[in-house]
CSV table of C-alpha atoms in Angstrom, one decimal:
chain,number,residue,atom,x,y,z
A,278,UNK,CA,270.5,224.8,227.1
A,279,UNK,CA,270.5,221.5,229.1
A,280,UNK,CA,272.0,223.1,232.1
A,281,UNK,CA,269.3,225.8,232.0
A,282,UNK,CA,266.6,223.2,231.7
A,283,UNK,CA,268.0,221.3,234.6
A,284,UNK,CA,268.1,224.4,236.8
A,285,UNK,CA,264.5,225.3,235.8
A,286,UNK,CA,263.4,221.8,236.7
A,287,UNK,CA,265.3,221.9,240.0
A,288,UNK,CA,263.7,225.3,240.9
A,289,UNK,CA,260.2,223.9,240.2
A,290,UNK,CA,260.8,220.8,242.2
A,291,UNK,CA,262.3,222.6,245.3
A,292,UNK,CA,259.0,223.8,246.8
A,293,UNK,CA,257.4,220.3,246.3
A,294,UNK,CA,260.4,218.7,248.1
A,295,UNK,CA,259.9,221.1,251.0
A,296,UNK,CA,256.2,220.4,251.1
A,297,UNK,CA,257.0,216.7,251.2
A,298,UNK,CA,259.3,217.2,254.2
A,299,UNK,CA,256.6,219.2,256.0
A,300,UNK,CA,254.0,216.4,255.2
A,301,UNK,CA,256.4,213.8,256.6
A,302,UNK,CA,256.6,215.7,259.8
A,303,UNK,CA,252.8,216.1,260.0
A,304,UNK,CA,252.5,212.3,259.9
A,305,UNK,CA,255.4,211.5,262.2
A,306,UNK,CA,255.2,214.1,265.0
A,307,UNK,CA,253.5,212.6,268.0
A,308,UNK,CA,251.8,215.9,268.8
A,309,UNK,CA,250.2,216.0,265.3
A,310,UNK,CA,246.7,214.5,265.0
A,311,UNK,CA,247.7,213.1,261.6
A,312,UNK,CA,250.2,210.8,263.3
A,313,UNK,CA,247.3,208.9,264.9
A,314,UNK,CA,245.8,207.8,261.6
A,315,UNK,CA,246.0,204.2,260.4
A,316,UNK,CA,248.5,204.7,257.6
A,317,UNK,CA,250.5,207.5,259.4
A,318,UNK,CA,253.9,205.8,259.4
A,319,UNK,CA,253.5,204.7,255.8
A,320,UNK,CA,252.5,208.2,254.7
A,321,UNK,CA,255.4,209.7,256.6
A,322,UNK,CA,257.9,207.3,255.1
A,323,UNK,CA,256.6,208.0,251.6
A,324,UNK,CA,256.8,211.7,251.9
A,325,UNK,CA,260.3,211.5,253.5
A,326,UNK,CA,261.5,209.5,250.6
A,327,UNK,CA,259.9,211.9,248.1
A,328,UNK,CA,261.8,214.8,249.9
A,329,UNK,CA,265.1,212.9,249.7
A,330,UNK,CA,264.6,212.3,246.0
A,331,UNK,CA,263.6,215.8,245.1
A,332,UNK,CA,265.8,218.0,247.4
A,333,UNK,CA,269.0,219.8,246.3
A,334,UNK,CA,272.2,218.6,247.9
A,335,UNK,CA,274.7,221.2,249.0
A,336,UNK,CA,278.4,220.7,249.8
A,337,UNK,CA,278.6,218.8,253.1
A,338,UNK,CA,280.9,219.8,256.0
A,339,UNK,CA,283.8,217.7,257.1
A,340,UNK,CA,282.3,217.9,260.6
A,341,UNK,CA,285.5,216.6,262.4
A,342,UNK,CA,285.6,218.3,265.7
A,343,UNK,CA,287.4,215.8,267.9
A,344,UNK,CA,289.6,212.7,267.5
A,345,UNK,CA,291.4,210.4,269.9
A,346,UNK,CA,295.1,210.2,269.9
A,347,UNK,CA,296.1,207.0,271.8
A,348,UNK,CA,292.8,207.2,273.8
A,349,UNK,CA,293.1,210.9,274.7
A,350,UNK,CA,290.4,213.2,273.1
A,351,UNK,CA,291.9,216.0,271.0
A,352,UNK,CA,290.1,219.0,269.6
A,353,UNK,CA,290.2,219.6,265.8
A,354,UNK,CA,289.8,222.9,264.0
A,355,UNK,CA,289.8,223.4,260.2
A,356,UNK,CA,292.0,226.2,258.8
A,357,UNK,CA,292.5,227.5,255.3
A,358,UNK,CA,296.3,227.6,254.6
A,359,UNK,CA,296.1,228.6,250.9
A,360,UNK,CA,293.1,229.9,248.9
A,361,UNK,CA,293.5,229.4,245.2
A,362,UNK,CA,290.8,230.2,242.6
A,363,UNK,CA,289.8,226.5,242.2
A,364,UNK,CA,291.0,224.9,245.5
A,365,UNK,CA,291.7,225.6,249.1
A,366,UNK,CA,294.5,223.8,251.1
A,367,UNK,CA,292.9,223.0,254.3
A,368,UNK,CA,294.7,222.0,257.5
A,369,UNK,CA,293.0,220.1,260.3
A,370,UNK,CA,294.8,221.5,263.3
A,371,UNK,CA,294.7,219.5,266.6
A,372,UNK,CA,294.6,221.1,270.1
A,373,UNK,CA,295.1,219.5,273.5
A,374,UNK,CA,295.5,220.5,277.1
A,375,UNK,CA,297.4,217.3,277.8
A,376,UNK,CA,301.1,218.1,277.6
A,377,UNK,CA,302.2,214.5,276.8
A,378,UNK,CA,299.6,214.2,274.0
A,379,UNK,CA,300.6,217.6,272.6
A,380,UNK,CA,304.3,216.6,272.5
A,381,UNK,CA,303.3,213.4,270.8
A,382,UNK,CA,301.2,215.0,268.1
A,383,UNK,CA,304.0,217.5,267.4
A,384,UNK,CA,306.3,214.7,266.4
A,385,UNK,CA,303.8,212.9,264.1
A,386,UNK,CA,304.3,212.8,260.3
A,387,UNK,CA,302.7,215.4,258.1
A,388,UNK,CA,300.4,214.1,255.4
A,389,UNK,CA,299.0,215.9,252.4
A,390,UNK,CA,295.8,214.2,251.2
A,391,UNK,CA,295.1,215.1,247.6
A,392,UNK,CA,291.4,214.6,247.2
A,393,UNK,CA,289.8,213.7,243.8
A,394,UNK,CA,288.4,216.3,241.5
A,395,UNK,CA,286.0,213.9,239.8
A,396,UNK,CA,282.5,214.9,240.7
A,397,UNK,CA,282.3,214.7,244.5
A,398,UNK,CA,283.6,217.1,247.1
A,399,UNK,CA,286.7,216.4,249.2
A,400,UNK,CA,284.3,215.6,252.1
A,401,UNK,CA,284.0,212.1,250.5
A,402,UNK,CA,287.3,211.5,252.3
A,403,UNK,CA,285.9,212.4,255.7
A,404,UNK,CA,286.6,208.9,257.1
A,405,UNK,CA,290.1,208.9,255.6
A,406,UNK,CA,290.9,212.2,257.3
A,407,UNK,CA,289.4,211.4,260.6
A,408,UNK,CA,291.4,208.1,260.8
A,409,UNK,CA,294.6,209.8,259.7
A,410,UNK,CA,294.2,212.4,262.4
A,411,UNK,CA,294.8,209.8,265.1
A,412,UNK,CA,298.5,209.6,264.2
A,413,UNK,CA,299.3,212.4,261.6
A,414,UNK,CA,299.2,216.1,260.9
A,415,UNK,CA,296.7,216.3,258.0
A,416,UNK,CA,296.3,218.8,255.1
A,417,UNK,CA,293.6,218.3,252.4
A,418,UNK,CA,293.0,219.7,249.0
A,419,UNK,CA,289.4,221.0,249.1
A,420,UNK,CA,288.4,221.6,245.4
A,421,UNK,CA,285.9,224.3,244.6
A,422,UNK,CA,282.7,224.0,242.5
A,423,UNK,CA,283.6,225.5,239.1
A,424,UNK,CA,280.2,227.1,238.8
A,425,UNK,CA,281.0,229.3,241.8
A,426,UNK,CA,284.3,230.5,240.3
A,427,UNK,CA,283.9,233.8,238.3
A,428,UNK,CA,285.1,233.9,234.7
A,429,UNK,CA,287.7,236.6,235.6
A,430,UNK,CA,289.6,234.0,237.7
A,431,UNK,CA,290.6,232.3,234.5
A,432,UNK,CA,290.3,228.7,233.3
A,433,UNK,CA,291.6,225.6,235.0
A,434,UNK,CA,293.7,223.0,233.2
A,435,UNK,CA,295.2,219.7,234.1
A,436,UNK,CA,298.5,221.5,234.1
A,437,UNK,CA,297.1,223.8,236.8
A,438,UNK,CA,296.2,220.8,238.9
A,439,UNK,CA,299.8,219.6,238.7
A,440,UNK,CA,301.1,223.0,239.6
A,441,UNK,CA,298.7,223.4,242.5
A,442,UNK,CA,300.0,220.1,244.0
A,443,UNK,CA,303.5,221.3,243.7
A,444,UNK,CA,302.7,224.6,245.4
A,445,UNK,CA,301.0,222.9,248.3
A,446,UNK,CA,303.9,220.5,248.7
A,447,UNK,CA,306.4,223.3,248.8
A,448,UNK,CA,304.2,225.2,251.3
A,449,UNK,CA,304.2,222.3,253.7
A,450,UNK,CA,307.8,221.7,253.3
A,451,UNK,CA,308.6,225.3,254.1
A,452,UNK,CA,306.5,225.2,257.3
A,453,UNK,CA,307.0,221.6,258.4
A,454,UNK,CA,310.3,220.4,256.8
A,455,UNK,CA,308.7,217.8,254.6
A,456,UNK,CA,305.6,215.7,254.2
A,457,UNK,CA,304.1,212.5,252.9
A,458,UNK,CA,301.5,212.6,250.0
A,459,UNK,CA,298.4,210.5,249.8
A,460,UNK,CA,296.3,210.5,246.6
A,461,UNK,CA,293.0,208.8,246.3
A,462,UNK,CA,291.6,207.8,242.8
A,463,UNK,CA,291.9,210.4,240.1
A,464,UNK,CA,294.7,212.5,241.6
A,465,UNK,CA,297.2,209.6,241.6
A,466,UNK,CA,298.1,210.8,238.0
A,467,UNK,CA,298.7,214.5,238.6
A,468,UNK,CA,300.4,213.8,242.0
A,469,UNK,CA,302.8,211.4,240.3
A,470,UNK,CA,303.4,214.1,237.6
A,471,UNK,CA,304.0,216.8,240.3
A,472,UNK,CA,306.6,214.8,242.2
A,473,UNK,CA,308.3,213.7,239.0
A,474,UNK,CA,308.7,217.3,237.9
A,475,UNK,CA,310.1,218.3,241.3
A,476,UNK,CA,312.5,215.4,241.2
A,477,UNK,CA,313.6,216.3,237.7
A,478,UNK,CA,314.5,219.8,238.8
A,479,UNK,CA,316.4,218.6,241.8
A,480,UNK,CA,313.8,219.9,244.3
A,481,UNK,CA,313.1,218.3,247.6
A,482,UNK,CA,310.4,215.7,247.1
A,483,UNK,CA,308.0,214.2,249.6
A,484,UNK,CA,309.2,211.4,251.9
A,485,UNK,CA,306.6,209.0,250.5
A,486,UNK,CA,303.7,208.7,248.1
A,487,UNK,CA,300.7,206.6,248.9
A,488,UNK,CA,298.6,206.0,245.8
A,489,UNK,CA,295.1,204.5,246.2
A,490,UNK,CA,292.8,203.2,243.5
A,491,UNK,CA,293.9,205.5,240.6
A,492,UNK,CA,294.2,205.2,236.8
A,493,UNK,CA,298.0,205.3,236.5
A,494,UNK,CA,297.7,203.0,233.5
A,495,UNK,CA,294.1,202.9,232.5
A,496,UNK,CA,294.8,200.2,229.9
A,497,UNK,CA,295.0,197.5,232.5
A,498,UNK,CA,291.8,195.6,233.5
A,499,UNK,CA,289.6,198.3,231.9
A,500,UNK,CA,286.3,199.1,233.7
A,501,UNK,CA,283.1,200.7,232.5
A,502,UNK,CA,284.7,204.1,233.2
A,503,UNK,CA,287.7,203.3,231.0
A,504,UNK,CA,285.5,201.8,228.3
A,505,UNK,CA,283.4,204.9,228.0
A,506,UNK,CA,286.5,207.1,227.6
A,507,UNK,CA,287.9,204.9,224.9
A,508,UNK,CA,284.7,204.1,223.0
A,509,UNK,CA,283.8,207.8,222.5
A,510,UNK,CA,285.9,210.4,220.7
A,511,UNK,CA,287.4,213.5,222.3
A,512,UNK,CA,285.0,215.6,220.2
A,513,UNK,CA,282.0,213.5,221.5
A,514,UNK,CA,282.8,214.5,225.0
A,515,UNK,CA,283.3,218.2,224.1
A,516,UNK,CA,280.0,218.3,222.2
A,517,UNK,CA,277.8,216.2,224.5
A,518,UNK,CA,278.8,216.8,228.2
A,519,UNK,CA,280.1,220.3,228.2
A,520,UNK,CA,277.7,223.2,229.0
A,521,UNK,CA,277.9,226.8,230.2
A,522,UNK,CA,277.0,227.8,233.8
A,523,UNK,CA,273.6,229.6,233.9
A,524,UNK,CA,273.3,233.2,234.9
A,525,UNK,CA,272.2,232.7,238.5
A,526,UNK,CA,275.7,231.5,239.6
A,527,UNK,CA,278.9,233.4,240.1
A,528,UNK,CA,280.6,231.4,237.4
A,529,UNK,CA,278.0,232.3,234.8
A,530,UNK,CA,279.2,231.6,231.3
A,531,UNK,CA,282.0,229.2,232.3
A,532,UNK,CA,282.3,226.0,230.3
A,533,UNK,CA,281.9,223.0,232.7
A,534,UNK,CA,281.1,219.3,232.9
A,535,UNK,CA,278.0,219.7,235.1
A,536,UNK,CA,277.7,217.9,238.4
A,537,UNK,CA,274.2,216.7,237.7
A,538,UNK,CA,275.4,214.9,234.6
A,539,UNK,CA,278.2,213.2,236.6
A,540,UNK,CA,275.7,212.1,239.2
A,541,UNK,CA,273.5,210.6,236.5
A,542,UNK,CA,276.5,208.6,235.4
A,543,UNK,CA,277.3,207.4,238.9
A,544,UNK,CA,273.7,206.2,239.4
A,545,UNK,CA,273.6,204.6,235.9
A,546,UNK,CA,276.6,202.4,236.8
A,547,UNK,CA,274.6,200.6,239.5
A,548,UNK,CA,270.9,201.6,239.1
A,549,UNK,CA,269.5,198.4,240.8
A,550,UNK,CA,271.7,198.9,243.9
A,551,UNK,CA,270.5,202.5,244.3
A,552,UNK,CA,266.8,201.5,243.8
A,553,UNK,CA,267.1,198.8,246.4
A,554,UNK,CA,268.9,201.2,248.8
A,555,UNK,CA,266.0,203.7,248.6
A,556,UNK,CA,263.4,200.9,248.9
A,557,UNK,CA,265.2,199.7,252.0
A,558,UNK,CA,265.3,203.2,253.4
A,559,UNK,CA,261.4,203.4,253.0
A,560,UNK,CA,261.1,200.0,254.8
A,561,UNK,CA,263.5,201.2,257.6
A,562,UNK,CA,261.3,204.3,258.1
A,563,UNK,CA,258.2,202.1,258.2
A,564,UNK,CA,259.8,199.9,260.9
A,565,UNK,CA,261.1,202.8,262.9
A,566,UNK,CA,264.7,201.6,262.3
A,567,UNK,CA,266.3,205.1,263.0
A,568,UNK,CA,269.9,203.9,262.9
A,569,UNK,CA,269.6,202.3,259.4
A,570,UNK,CA,267.7,205.3,258.1
A,571,UNK,CA,270.3,207.7,259.4
A,572,UNK,CA,273.1,205.7,257.8
A,573,UNK,CA,271.2,206.0,254.5
A,574,UNK,CA,270.9,209.7,254.9
A,575,UNK,CA,274.5,210.2,255.7
A,576,UNK,CA,275.7,208.2,252.7
A,577,UNK,CA,273.4,209.9,250.2
A,578,UNK,CA,274.0,213.4,251.6
A,579,UNK,CA,277.6,212.8,250.5
A,580,UNK,CA,276.9,210.8,247.4
A,581,UNK,CA,274.3,213.2,245.9
A,582,UNK,CA,276.4,216.3,246.6
A,583,UNK,CA,278.3,216.9,243.3
A,584,UNK,CA,280.3,219.8,241.8
A,585,UNK,CA,280.9,221.1,238.3
A,586,UNK,CA,284.4,220.6,236.9
A,587,UNK,CA,286.0,223.2,234.5
A,588,UNK,CA,285.7,221.9,230.9
A,589,UNK,CA,289.4,222.3,230.1
A,590,UNK,CA,290.5,220.3,233.0
A,591,UNK,CA,287.9,217.5,232.4
A,592,UNK,CA,288.6,217.2,228.7
A,593,UNK,CA,292.4,217.2,229.1
A,594,UNK,CA,292.1,214.5,231.7
A,595,UNK,CA,290.0,212.4,229.3
A,596,UNK,CA,292.6,212.8,226.5
A,597,UNK,CA,295.8,212.6,228.6
A,598,UNK,CA,294.8,209.8,231.0
A,599,UNK,CA,292.2,207.6,229.3
A,600,UNK,CA,292.8,208.0,225.6
A,601,UNK,CA,296.5,208.9,224.9
A,602,UNK,CA,297.9,207.3,228.1
A,603,UNK,CA,300.5,210.0,228.0
A,604,UNK,CA,302.0,209.2,231.5
A,605,UNK,CA,302.8,205.6,230.7
A,606,UNK,CA,304.0,206.4,227.2
A,607,UNK,CA,306.4,209.1,228.5
A,608,UNK,CA,304.9,211.8,226.3
A,609,UNK,CA,303.2,214.0,228.8
A,610,UNK,CA,304.4,217.6,228.8
A,611,UNK,CA,303.2,220.0,231.6
A,612,UNK,CA,303.3,223.8,231.4
A,613,UNK,CA,304.5,225.4,234.6
A,614,UNK,CA,303.3,228.8,235.9
A,615,UNK,CA,306.2,230.5,234.1
A,616,UNK,CA,305.0,229.2,230.8
A,617,UNK,CA,307.8,226.7,230.3
A,618,UNK,CA,306.9,223.1,229.2
A,619,UNK,CA,308.4,220.2,231.1
A,620,UNK,CA,308.3,216.5,230.4
A,621,UNK,CA,307.0,214.2,233.1
A,622,UNK,CA,309.6,211.6,233.9
A,623,UNK,CA,308.7,209.4,236.9
A,624,UNK,CA,312.0,207.5,236.7
A,625,UNK,CA,313.7,210.6,238.0
A,626,UNK,CA,312.1,210.1,241.4
A,627,UNK,CA,314.6,208.6,243.8
A,628,UNK,CA,314.1,209.9,247.4
A,629,UNK,CA,310.4,209.3,247.7
A,630,UNK,CA,309.0,205.9,248.8
A,631,UNK,CA,306.0,204.5,247.0
A,632,UNK,CA,303.1,202.5,248.3
A,633,UNK,CA,300.2,201.5,246.0
A,634,UNK,CA,296.9,200.2,247.2
A,635,UNK,CA,294.1,198.5,245.1
A,636,UNK,CA,290.8,197.0,246.0
A,637,UNK,CA,290.2,193.5,244.9
A,638,UNK,CA,286.7,194.3,243.7
A,639,UNK,CA,287.3,197.9,242.5
A,640,UNK,CA,285.0,198.6,239.5
A,641,UNK,CA,286.3,202.2,239.0
A,642,UNK,CA,290.0,201.7,238.7
A,643,UNK,CA,290.7,198.1,237.6
A,644,UNK,CA,293.3,195.7,239.0
A,645,UNK,CA,296.8,196.7,238.1
A,646,UNK,CA,296.1,200.3,237.1
A,647,UNK,CA,297.6,201.7,240.3
A,648,UNK,CA,300.3,199.1,240.7
A,649,UNK,CA,301.6,200.3,237.3
A,650,UNK,CA,303.3,203.2,239.1
A,651,UNK,CA,306.0,200.8,240.2
A,652,UNK,CA,306.9,200.1,236.5
A,653,UNK,CA,307.3,203.9,236.0
A,654,UNK,CA,309.2,204.8,239.2
A,655,UNK,CA,312.2,202.7,238.4
A,656,UNK,CA,314.5,205.2,240.2
A,657,UNK,CA,313.0,204.3,243.6
A,658,UNK,CA,314.8,201.4,245.3
A,659,UNK,CA,312.9,198.2,245.6
A,660,UNK,CA,313.1,198.3,249.4
A,661,UNK,CA,311.2,201.6,249.3
A,662,UNK,CA,308.3,200.3,247.2
A,663,UNK,CA,305.4,198.3,248.3
A,664,UNK,CA,302.0,197.2,246.9
A,665,UNK,CA,298.9,196.2,248.9
A,666,UNK,CA,295.7,194.6,247.6
A,667,UNK,CA,292.7,194.8,249.8
A,668,UNK,CA,290.8,191.6,249.7
A,669,UNK,CA,287.0,192.0,249.4
A,670,UNK,CA,287.2,195.7,249.0
A,671,UNK,CA,285.6,197.8,246.3
A,672,UNK,CA,286.6,201.3,245.2
A,673,UNK,CA,285.2,203.2,248.2
A,674,UNK,CA,286.3,200.4,250.7
A,675,UNK,CA,290.0,201.2,250.3
A,676,UNK,CA,289.6,204.7,251.8
A,677,UNK,CA,286.3,204.6,253.8
A,678,UNK,CA,284.6,202.2,256.1
A,679,UNK,CA,285.6,199.2,258.1
A,680,UNK,CA,288.2,197.8,255.7
A,681,UNK,CA,289.9,201.2,255.4
A,682,UNK,CA,290.1,201.5,259.2
A,683,UNK,CA,291.0,197.9,260.0
A,684,UNK,CA,293.0,196.8,257.0
A,685,UNK,CA,294.3,199.7,254.9
A,686,UNK,CA,295.1,202.3,257.5
A,687,UNK,CA,297.5,200.1,259.5
A,688,UNK,CA,299.4,199.5,256.3
A,689,UNK,CA,299.5,203.2,255.4
A,690,UNK,CA,300.6,204.2,258.9
A,691,UNK,CA,303.4,201.6,259.1
A,692,UNK,CA,304.7,202.6,255.7
A,693,UNK,CA,304.7,206.3,256.5
A,694,UNK,CA,306.5,205.7,259.9
A,695,UNK,CA,309.0,203.5,258.2
A,696,UNK,CA,310.0,206.5,256.0
A,697,UNK,CA,309.7,209.2,258.5
A,698,UNK,CA,313.0,210.6,259.8
A,699,UNK,CA,313.5,210.0,263.6
A,700,UNK,CA,312.7,213.2,265.6
A,701,UNK,CA,315.8,214.9,267.1
A,702,UNK,CA,315.2,214.5,270.8
A,703,UNK,CA,317.4,214.1,273.9
A,704,UNK,CA,317.6,210.6,275.2
A,705,UNK,CA,316.1,209.0,272.1
A,706,UNK,CA,317.9,205.9,271.1
A,707,UNK,CA,317.3,203.1,268.6
A,708,UNK,CA,315.1,205.3,266.4
A,709,UNK,CA,316.6,203.9,263.2
A,710,UNK,CA,316.1,200.4,264.4
A,711,UNK,CA,312.5,201.1,265.3
A,712,UNK,CA,311.8,202.6,261.9
A,713,UNK,CA,313.4,199.5,260.2
A,714,UNK,CA,311.3,197.2,262.4
A,715,UNK,CA,308.1,199.1,261.3
A,716,UNK,CA,309.2,198.6,257.7
A,717,UNK,CA,309.8,194.9,258.2
A,718,UNK,CA,306.4,194.5,259.9
A,719,UNK,CA,304.5,196.5,257.2
A,720,UNK,CA,302.3,193.5,256.4
A,721,UNK,CA,301.3,193.0,260.0
A,722,UNK,CA,297.8,194.6,260.3
A,723,UNK,CA,297.4,195.3,264.0
A,724,UNK,CA,299.1,198.4,265.2
A,725,UNK,CA,300.0,198.7,268.9
A,726,UNK,CA,300.0,202.2,270.4
A,727,UNK,CA,301.5,203.3,273.6
A,728,UNK,CA,299.3,204.0,276.6
A,729,UNK,CA,298.2,207.6,277.0
A,730,UNK,CA,300.0,209.6,279.6
A,731,UNK,CA,297.9,210.9,282.6
A,732,UNK,CA,296.1,214.1,281.6
A,733,UNK,CA,296.9,217.3,283.3
A,734,UNK,CA,294.8,220.4,283.4
A,735,UNK,CA,296.4,223.0,281.1
A,736,UNK,CA,295.5,225.7,278.7
A,737,UNK,CA,294.7,224.1,275.3
A,738,UNK,CA,297.7,224.1,273.0
A,739,UNK,CA,298.0,223.4,269.3
A,740,UNK,CA,299.9,220.7,267.4
């Protein structure tokens, strides 16, 4: 019933939001006589704010069309490698007409970025992907909105998430030899499970795992998110936050944790901060500060765009990760696509290096929660394990923004290169020594790149 009420309210608000946008243009367009009135700028700002508060936010685009590889512009095109009922594996393929740059990109490491399925779309990692593309081949898990998945496509469980990750890793291994895996926030747990199961079967595992701000052990430094999960019973979540998708969506009748409820929870964690942000936006519009106003729009276009999660997946995550702590207790069993149940044993991982990253001020995944992976992955040699705490960074700062680009990414890049096999090429010497040097210098933040070779006019090629 609540979901239907919300959809009714949204439908009623939509025309008023559009009218507010039209009114804002009436008062801001220099060709409009309304823009010449005394309070025109104030009226325009007020209507613009009303439009932003009342509009519906659709899934944003990644919008990454070009990146620079050592100073040379390279074209980027999104491709769908695998299309599953609840997720697409996307590849960001780079093209260049510069032969030297093309050869360089072909030798760069392959990274699978596992985006969180916890309310926001994978586009929240846009800055992560754009930065990685400077020195890596990048694949991303693009999770689908559960309300758009028809009932006949079945349900989605936490076990399915783990199986999806394994399938994506195998696909990349089959096409590129091997890969590195980066998980941000929530997927650190299923990614660790996926690699553990692969190691337990004797399969080839990724060269490295980079785990950022995730609840490997949610008992450590519990945050408001952890406290909510422990203070409420499993039945409370099932009875109070799970609703069926209304009839006007392809997934009509599917049980989900609705995106609008998640968004309410996000805002409730820092209501004063969001209120101040919107007030500052109004003042920026009044002052004509277009740069600050546009920065606000970009942030909230992403922040306000949320997706529904399948109820089975959400409830199982609550129980497994935040209530039973099954991973750290060694009691987590995962059902594979063949119906067999397998125990998750991180200690079986031996050939995959591990880098954990935490933000000093993270209020989503508390201090030590991600670092706990080192206590579980005892089979990985000490020289292949590393932890990095980002001073002054909150949750989003470890994968987006200035601290990600200037502090975190150099660490990630050095770690990945240190565990990337040297390419087999004629005349290449000292590759092992170079890799060891990168490993030894992992704590050095600046990364020096070679000068780009002169560009030649050639037909665009792909990497």
